Short mmCIF file of C-alpha atoms in Angstrom, two decimals:
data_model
loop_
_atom_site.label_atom_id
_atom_site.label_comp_id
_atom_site.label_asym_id
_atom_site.label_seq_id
_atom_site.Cartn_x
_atom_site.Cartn_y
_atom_site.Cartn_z
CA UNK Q 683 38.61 -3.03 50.82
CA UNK Q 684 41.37 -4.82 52.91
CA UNK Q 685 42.91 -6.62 49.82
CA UNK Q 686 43.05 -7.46 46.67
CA UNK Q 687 44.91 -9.63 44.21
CA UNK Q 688 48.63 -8.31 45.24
CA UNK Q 689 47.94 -8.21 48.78
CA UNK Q 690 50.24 -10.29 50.72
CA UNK Q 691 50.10 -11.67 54.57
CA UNK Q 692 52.47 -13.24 56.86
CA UNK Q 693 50.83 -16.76 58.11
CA UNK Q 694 53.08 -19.24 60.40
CA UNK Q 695 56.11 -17.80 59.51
CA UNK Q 696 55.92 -17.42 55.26
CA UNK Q 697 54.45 -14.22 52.98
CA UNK Q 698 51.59 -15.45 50.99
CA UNK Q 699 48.86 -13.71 49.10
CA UNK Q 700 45.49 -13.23 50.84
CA UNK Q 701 43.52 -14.56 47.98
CA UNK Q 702 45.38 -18.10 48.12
CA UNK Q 703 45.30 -18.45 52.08
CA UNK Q 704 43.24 -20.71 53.81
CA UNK Q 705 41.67 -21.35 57.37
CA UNK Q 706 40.27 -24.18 58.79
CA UNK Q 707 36.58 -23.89 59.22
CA UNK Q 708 36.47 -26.04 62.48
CA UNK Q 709 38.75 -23.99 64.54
CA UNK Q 710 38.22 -22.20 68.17
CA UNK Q 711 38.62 -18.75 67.26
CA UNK Q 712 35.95 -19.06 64.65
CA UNK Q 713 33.37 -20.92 66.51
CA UNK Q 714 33.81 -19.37 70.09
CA UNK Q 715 36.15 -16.19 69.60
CA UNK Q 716 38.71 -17.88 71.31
CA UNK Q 717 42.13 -16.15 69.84
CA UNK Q 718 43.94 -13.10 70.59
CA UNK Q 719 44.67 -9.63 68.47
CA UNK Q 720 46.00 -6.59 68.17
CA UNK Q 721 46.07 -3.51 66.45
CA UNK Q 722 49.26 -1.45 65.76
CA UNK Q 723 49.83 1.60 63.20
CA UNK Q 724 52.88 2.50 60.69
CA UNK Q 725 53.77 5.44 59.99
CA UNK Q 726 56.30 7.50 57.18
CA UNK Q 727 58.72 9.32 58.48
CA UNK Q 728 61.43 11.41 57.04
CA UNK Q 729 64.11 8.25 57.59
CA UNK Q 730 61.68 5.68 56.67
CA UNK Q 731 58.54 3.73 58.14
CA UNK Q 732 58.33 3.64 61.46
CA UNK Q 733 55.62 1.19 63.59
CA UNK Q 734 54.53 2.96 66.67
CA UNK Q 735 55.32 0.94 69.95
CA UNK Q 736 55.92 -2.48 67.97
CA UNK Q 737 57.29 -4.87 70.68
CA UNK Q 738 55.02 -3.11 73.41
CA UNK Q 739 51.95 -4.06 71.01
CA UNK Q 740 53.50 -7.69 70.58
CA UNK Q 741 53.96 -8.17 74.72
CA UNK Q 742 50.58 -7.27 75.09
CA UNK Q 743 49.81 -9.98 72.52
CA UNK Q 744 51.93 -12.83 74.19
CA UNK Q 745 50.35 -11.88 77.47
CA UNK Q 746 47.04 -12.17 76.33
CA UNK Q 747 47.55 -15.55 74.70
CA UNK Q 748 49.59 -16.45 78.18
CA UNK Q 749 45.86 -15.08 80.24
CA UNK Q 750 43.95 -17.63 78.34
CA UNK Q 751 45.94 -20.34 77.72
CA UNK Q 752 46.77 -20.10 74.03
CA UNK Q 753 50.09 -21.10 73.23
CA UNK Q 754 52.33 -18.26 72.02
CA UNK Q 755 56.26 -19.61 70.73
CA UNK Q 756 57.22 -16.31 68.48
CA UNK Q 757 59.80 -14.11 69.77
CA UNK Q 758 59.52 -10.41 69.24
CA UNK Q 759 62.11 -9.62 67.51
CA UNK Q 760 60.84 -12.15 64.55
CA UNK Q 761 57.19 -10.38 64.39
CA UNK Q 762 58.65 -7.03 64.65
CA UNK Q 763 60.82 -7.91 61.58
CA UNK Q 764 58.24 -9.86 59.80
CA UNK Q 765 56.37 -6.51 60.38
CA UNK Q 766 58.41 -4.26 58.60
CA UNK Q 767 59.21 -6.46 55.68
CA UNK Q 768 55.03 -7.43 55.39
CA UNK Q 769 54.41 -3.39 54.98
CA UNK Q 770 57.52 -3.74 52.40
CA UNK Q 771 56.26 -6.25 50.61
CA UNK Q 772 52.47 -4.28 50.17
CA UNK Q 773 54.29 -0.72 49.88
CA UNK Q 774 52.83 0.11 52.60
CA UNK Q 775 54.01 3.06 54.87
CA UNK Q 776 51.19 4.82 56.50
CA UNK Q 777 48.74 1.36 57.21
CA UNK Q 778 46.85 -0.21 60.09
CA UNK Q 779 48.56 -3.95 60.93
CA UNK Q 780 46.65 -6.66 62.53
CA UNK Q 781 48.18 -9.51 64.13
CA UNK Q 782 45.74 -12.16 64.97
CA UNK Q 783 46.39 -15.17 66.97
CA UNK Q 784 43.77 -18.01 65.89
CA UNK Q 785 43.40 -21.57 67.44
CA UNK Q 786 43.77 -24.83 65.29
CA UNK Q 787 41.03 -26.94 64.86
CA UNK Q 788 39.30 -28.09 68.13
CA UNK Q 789 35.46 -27.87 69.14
CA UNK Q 790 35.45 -28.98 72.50
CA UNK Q 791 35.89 -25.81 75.39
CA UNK Q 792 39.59 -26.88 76.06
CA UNK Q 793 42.90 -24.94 75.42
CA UNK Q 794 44.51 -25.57 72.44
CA UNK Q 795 47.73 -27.52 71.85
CA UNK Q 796 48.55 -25.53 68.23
CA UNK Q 797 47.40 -22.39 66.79
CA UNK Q 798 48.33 -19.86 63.85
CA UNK Q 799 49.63 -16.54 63.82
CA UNK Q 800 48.66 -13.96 61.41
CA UNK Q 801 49.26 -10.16 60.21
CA UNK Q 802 47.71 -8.09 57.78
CA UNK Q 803 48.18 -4.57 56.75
CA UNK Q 804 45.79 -2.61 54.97
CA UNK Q 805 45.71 1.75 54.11
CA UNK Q 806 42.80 2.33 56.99
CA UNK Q 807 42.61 6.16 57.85
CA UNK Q 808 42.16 7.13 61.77
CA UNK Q 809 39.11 4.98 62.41
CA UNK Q 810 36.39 7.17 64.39
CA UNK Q 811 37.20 9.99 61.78
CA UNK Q 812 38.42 13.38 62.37
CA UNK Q 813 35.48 14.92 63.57
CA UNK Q 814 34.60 15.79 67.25
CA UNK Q 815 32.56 12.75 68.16
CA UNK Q 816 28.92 12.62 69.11
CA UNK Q 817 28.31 9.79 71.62
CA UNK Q 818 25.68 8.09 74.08
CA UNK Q 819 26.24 6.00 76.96
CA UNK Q 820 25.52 2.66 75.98
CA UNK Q 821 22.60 0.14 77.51
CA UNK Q 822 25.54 -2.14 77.69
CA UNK Q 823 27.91 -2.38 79.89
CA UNK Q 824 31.76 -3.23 79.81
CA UNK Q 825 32.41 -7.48 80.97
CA UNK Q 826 32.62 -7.62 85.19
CA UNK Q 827 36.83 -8.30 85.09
CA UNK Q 828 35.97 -11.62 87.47
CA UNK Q 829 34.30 -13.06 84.12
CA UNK Q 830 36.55 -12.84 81.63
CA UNK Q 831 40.22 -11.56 81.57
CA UNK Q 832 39.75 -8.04 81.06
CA UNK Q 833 43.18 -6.66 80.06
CA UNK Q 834 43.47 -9.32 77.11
CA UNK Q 835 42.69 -8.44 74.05
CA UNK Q 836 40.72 -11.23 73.01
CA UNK Q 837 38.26 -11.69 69.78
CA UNK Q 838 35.40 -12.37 71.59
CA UNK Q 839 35.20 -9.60 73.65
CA UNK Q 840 34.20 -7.08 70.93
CA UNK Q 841 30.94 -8.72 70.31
CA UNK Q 842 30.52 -6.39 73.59
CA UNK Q 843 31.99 -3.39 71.41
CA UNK Q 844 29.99 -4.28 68.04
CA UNK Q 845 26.79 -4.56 70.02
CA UNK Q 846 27.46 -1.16 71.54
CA UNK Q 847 28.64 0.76 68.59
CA UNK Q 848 25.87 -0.69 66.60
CA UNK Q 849 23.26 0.43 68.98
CA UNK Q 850 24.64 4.23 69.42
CA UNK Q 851 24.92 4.11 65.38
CA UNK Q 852 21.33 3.02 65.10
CA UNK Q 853 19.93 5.86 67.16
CA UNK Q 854 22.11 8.49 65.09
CA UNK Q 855 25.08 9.12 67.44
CA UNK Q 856 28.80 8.63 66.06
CA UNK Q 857 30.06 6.00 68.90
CA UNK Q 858 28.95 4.70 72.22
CA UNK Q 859 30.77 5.04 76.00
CA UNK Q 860 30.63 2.06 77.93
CA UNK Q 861 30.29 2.13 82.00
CA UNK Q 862 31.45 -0.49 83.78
CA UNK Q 863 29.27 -3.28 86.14
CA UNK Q 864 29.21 -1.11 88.77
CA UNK Q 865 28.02 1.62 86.91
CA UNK Q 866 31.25 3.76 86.72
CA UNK Q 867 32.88 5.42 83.41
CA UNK Q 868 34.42 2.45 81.97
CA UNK Q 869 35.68 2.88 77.96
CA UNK Q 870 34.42 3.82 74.46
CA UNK Q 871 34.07 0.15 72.60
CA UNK Q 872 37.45 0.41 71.20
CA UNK Q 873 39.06 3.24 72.38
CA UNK Q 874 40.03 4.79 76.33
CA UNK Q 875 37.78 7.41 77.72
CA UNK Q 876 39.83 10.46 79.06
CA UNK Q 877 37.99 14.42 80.12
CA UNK Q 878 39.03 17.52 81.15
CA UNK Q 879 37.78 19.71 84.12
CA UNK Q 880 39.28 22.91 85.73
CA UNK Q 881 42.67 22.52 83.82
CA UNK Q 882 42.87 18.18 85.46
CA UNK Q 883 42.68 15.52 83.04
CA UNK Q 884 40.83 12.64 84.56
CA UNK Q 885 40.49 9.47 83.12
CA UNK Q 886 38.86 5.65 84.44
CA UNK Q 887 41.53 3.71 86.60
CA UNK Q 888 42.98 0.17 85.29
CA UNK Q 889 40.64 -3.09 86.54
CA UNK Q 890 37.70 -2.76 84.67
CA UNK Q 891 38.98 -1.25 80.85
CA UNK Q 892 41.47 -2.64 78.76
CA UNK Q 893 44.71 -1.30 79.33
CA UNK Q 894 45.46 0.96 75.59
CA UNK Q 895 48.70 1.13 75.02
CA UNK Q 896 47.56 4.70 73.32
CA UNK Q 897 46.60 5.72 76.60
CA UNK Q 898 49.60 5.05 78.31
CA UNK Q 899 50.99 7.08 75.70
CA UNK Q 900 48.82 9.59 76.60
CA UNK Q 901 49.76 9.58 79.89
CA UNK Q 902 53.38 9.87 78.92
CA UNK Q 903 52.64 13.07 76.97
CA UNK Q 904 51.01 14.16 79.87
CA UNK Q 905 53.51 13.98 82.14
CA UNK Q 906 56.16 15.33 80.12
CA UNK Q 907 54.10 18.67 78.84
CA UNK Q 908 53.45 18.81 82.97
CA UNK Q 909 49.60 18.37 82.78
CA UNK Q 910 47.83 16.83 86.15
CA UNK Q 911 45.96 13.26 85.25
CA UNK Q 912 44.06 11.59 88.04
CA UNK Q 913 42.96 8.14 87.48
CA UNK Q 914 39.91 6.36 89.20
CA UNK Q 915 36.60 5.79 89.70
CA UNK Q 916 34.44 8.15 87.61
CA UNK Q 917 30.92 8.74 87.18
CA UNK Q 918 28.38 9.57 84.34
CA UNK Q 919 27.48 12.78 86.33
CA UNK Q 920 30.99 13.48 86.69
CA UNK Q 921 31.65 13.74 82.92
CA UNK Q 922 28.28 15.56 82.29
CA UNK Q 923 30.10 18.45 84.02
CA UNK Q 924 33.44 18.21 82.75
CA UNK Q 925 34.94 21.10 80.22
CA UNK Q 926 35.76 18.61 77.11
CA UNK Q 927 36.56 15.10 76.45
CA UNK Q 928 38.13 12.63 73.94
CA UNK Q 929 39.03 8.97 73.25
CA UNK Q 930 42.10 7.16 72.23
CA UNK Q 931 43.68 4.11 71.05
CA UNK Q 932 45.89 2.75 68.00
CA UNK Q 933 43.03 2.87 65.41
CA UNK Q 934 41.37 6.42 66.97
CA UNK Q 935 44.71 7.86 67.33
CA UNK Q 936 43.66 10.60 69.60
CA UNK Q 937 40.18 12.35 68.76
CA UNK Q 938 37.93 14.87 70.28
CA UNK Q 939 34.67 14.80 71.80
CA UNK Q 940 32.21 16.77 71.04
CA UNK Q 941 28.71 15.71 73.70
CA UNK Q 942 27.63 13.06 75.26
CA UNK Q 943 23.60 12.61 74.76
CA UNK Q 944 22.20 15.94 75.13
CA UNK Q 945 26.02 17.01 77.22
CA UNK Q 946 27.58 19.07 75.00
CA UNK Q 947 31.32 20.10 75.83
CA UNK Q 948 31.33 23.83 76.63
CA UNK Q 949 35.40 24.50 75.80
CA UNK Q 950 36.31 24.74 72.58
CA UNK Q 951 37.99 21.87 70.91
CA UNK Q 952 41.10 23.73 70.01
CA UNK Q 953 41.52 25.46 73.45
CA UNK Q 954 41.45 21.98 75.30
CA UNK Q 955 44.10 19.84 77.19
CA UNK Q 956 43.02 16.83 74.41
CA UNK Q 957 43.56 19.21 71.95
CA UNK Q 958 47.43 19.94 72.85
CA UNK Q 959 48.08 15.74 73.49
CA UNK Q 960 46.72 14.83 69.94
CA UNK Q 961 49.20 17.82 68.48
CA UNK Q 962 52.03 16.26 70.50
CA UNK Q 963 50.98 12.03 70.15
CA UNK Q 964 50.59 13.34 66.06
CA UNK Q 965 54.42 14.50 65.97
CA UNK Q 966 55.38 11.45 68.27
CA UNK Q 967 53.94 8.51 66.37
CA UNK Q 968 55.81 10.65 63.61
CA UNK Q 969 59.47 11.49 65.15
CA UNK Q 970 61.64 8.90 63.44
CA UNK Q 971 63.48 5.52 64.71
CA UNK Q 972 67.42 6.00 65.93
CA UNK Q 973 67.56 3.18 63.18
CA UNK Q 974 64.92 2.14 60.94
CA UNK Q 975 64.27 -1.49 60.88
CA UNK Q 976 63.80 -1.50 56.71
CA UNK Q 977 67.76 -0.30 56.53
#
């Protein structure tokens, strides 16, 4: 359950409570899955709540809005506020927090001239589980980039992921990996696909996945504990012989995988490269603020 009777949201500026909100039933987002989102975590730490990579989260929200023309006037520094004091207002400190960009009223296929902005919060634990996942490539593939604007995070692109997901669900696997058009590695449906071989990290290069800000992260961490990452064009075959695997993003976190269709990892979860970046993104998303935003 999402909410319930206390459960407040910030809507065009003002904290109401999601049982007296309305939408109009007429508008773009609804009909089409023309709007923009995004998906950003809180966490407690021992100075206070912390939300993990706030204004980087709301940049990639304004320049997805910007990619398909939907008007974006907030600043960051107002939703990153309006952030802190939403979790405040739900006593929220650990919580998953959606921002969602929805168009006004409109049914013809033109840009919008007004639209609403949206967060919610909600207690959501780390979304694939904690479990090594089981997963099968998918009969679907990821959206060619010169069809849509890949690197936005836009609604209606995850009828792609839901399609996917549902399908690897339905024939008893835990998630799906997508490949791209061309038939390379391309991304889990809502997380970034990264594997391990001979002591390399290798993961699929920017163009045809969505750009996680988790796996940038990732990449960060990398760096910094002095682990080699190559990033590029990857194929199925190429991961059926690597040493272990695992997906990230906000809602994932960072989580282990366990085989791909009959593929199953031969290194041992706990002896892996993924292994050592979710102990070190785990104590990261964790470390607190130089000055808590609730103070």
């Amino acid at each position: 359950m999402y909410f319930n009777n206390e459960t407040v949201l910030y809507l065009d500026g003002k904290f109401v409570k999601a049982t007296e909100s309305t939408t109009d039933l007429y508008g773009q987002t609804l009909h089409y899955g023309y709007g923009a989102f995004e998906g950003i975590r809180s966490y407690e730490t021992e100075h206070g709540t912390k939300v993990f990579k706030a204004e980087e989260h709301y940049e990639r929200l304004k320049k997805s809005c910007e990619l398909v023309k939907i008007p974006f006037n907030y600043t960051m520094q107002e939703l990153v506020e309006a952030t802190y004091e939403l979790l405040e207002k739900n006593n929220l400190r650990n919580a998953y927090i959606r921002p969602l960009v929805y168009c006004a009223p409109n049914m013809s296929l033109t840009k919008p001239t007004s639209v609403s902005l949206m967060i919610a919060v909600w207690d959501w634990g780390a979304y694939l589980g904690e479990k090594l996942l089981r997963l099968t490539v998918s009969s679907f593939c990821r959206p060619h980039p010169k069809s849509i604007h890949i690197e936005a995070k836009i609604c209606g692109h995850y009828v792609n992921s839901i399609l996917a997901t549902t399908e690897a669900k339905d024939k008893g696997f835990d998630e799906a990996l997508l490949l791209d058009s061309d038939g390379f590695l391309a991304e889990g449906p809502g997380a970034n696909l990264f594997f391990e071989k001979d002591g390399k990290l290798f993961t699929p290069q920017l163009g045809n996945i969505l750009p996680g800000i988790t796996r940038s992260t990732v990449l960060e961490l990398a760096a910094q504990l002095g682990l080699e990452v190559q990033q590029g064009n990857f194929t199925k075959e190429d991961l059926l012989q690597a040493d272990s695997a695992f997906y990230c993003g906000t809602a994932a976190e960072v989580v282990g995988i366990a085989s791909v269709d009959d593929y199953q990892f031969p290194k041992n979860w706990n002896d892996s490269l993924g292994k050592k970046l979710q102990n070190a993104y785990s104590l990261l998303v964790r470390e607190p603020l130089k000055q808590n935003h609730l103070n």
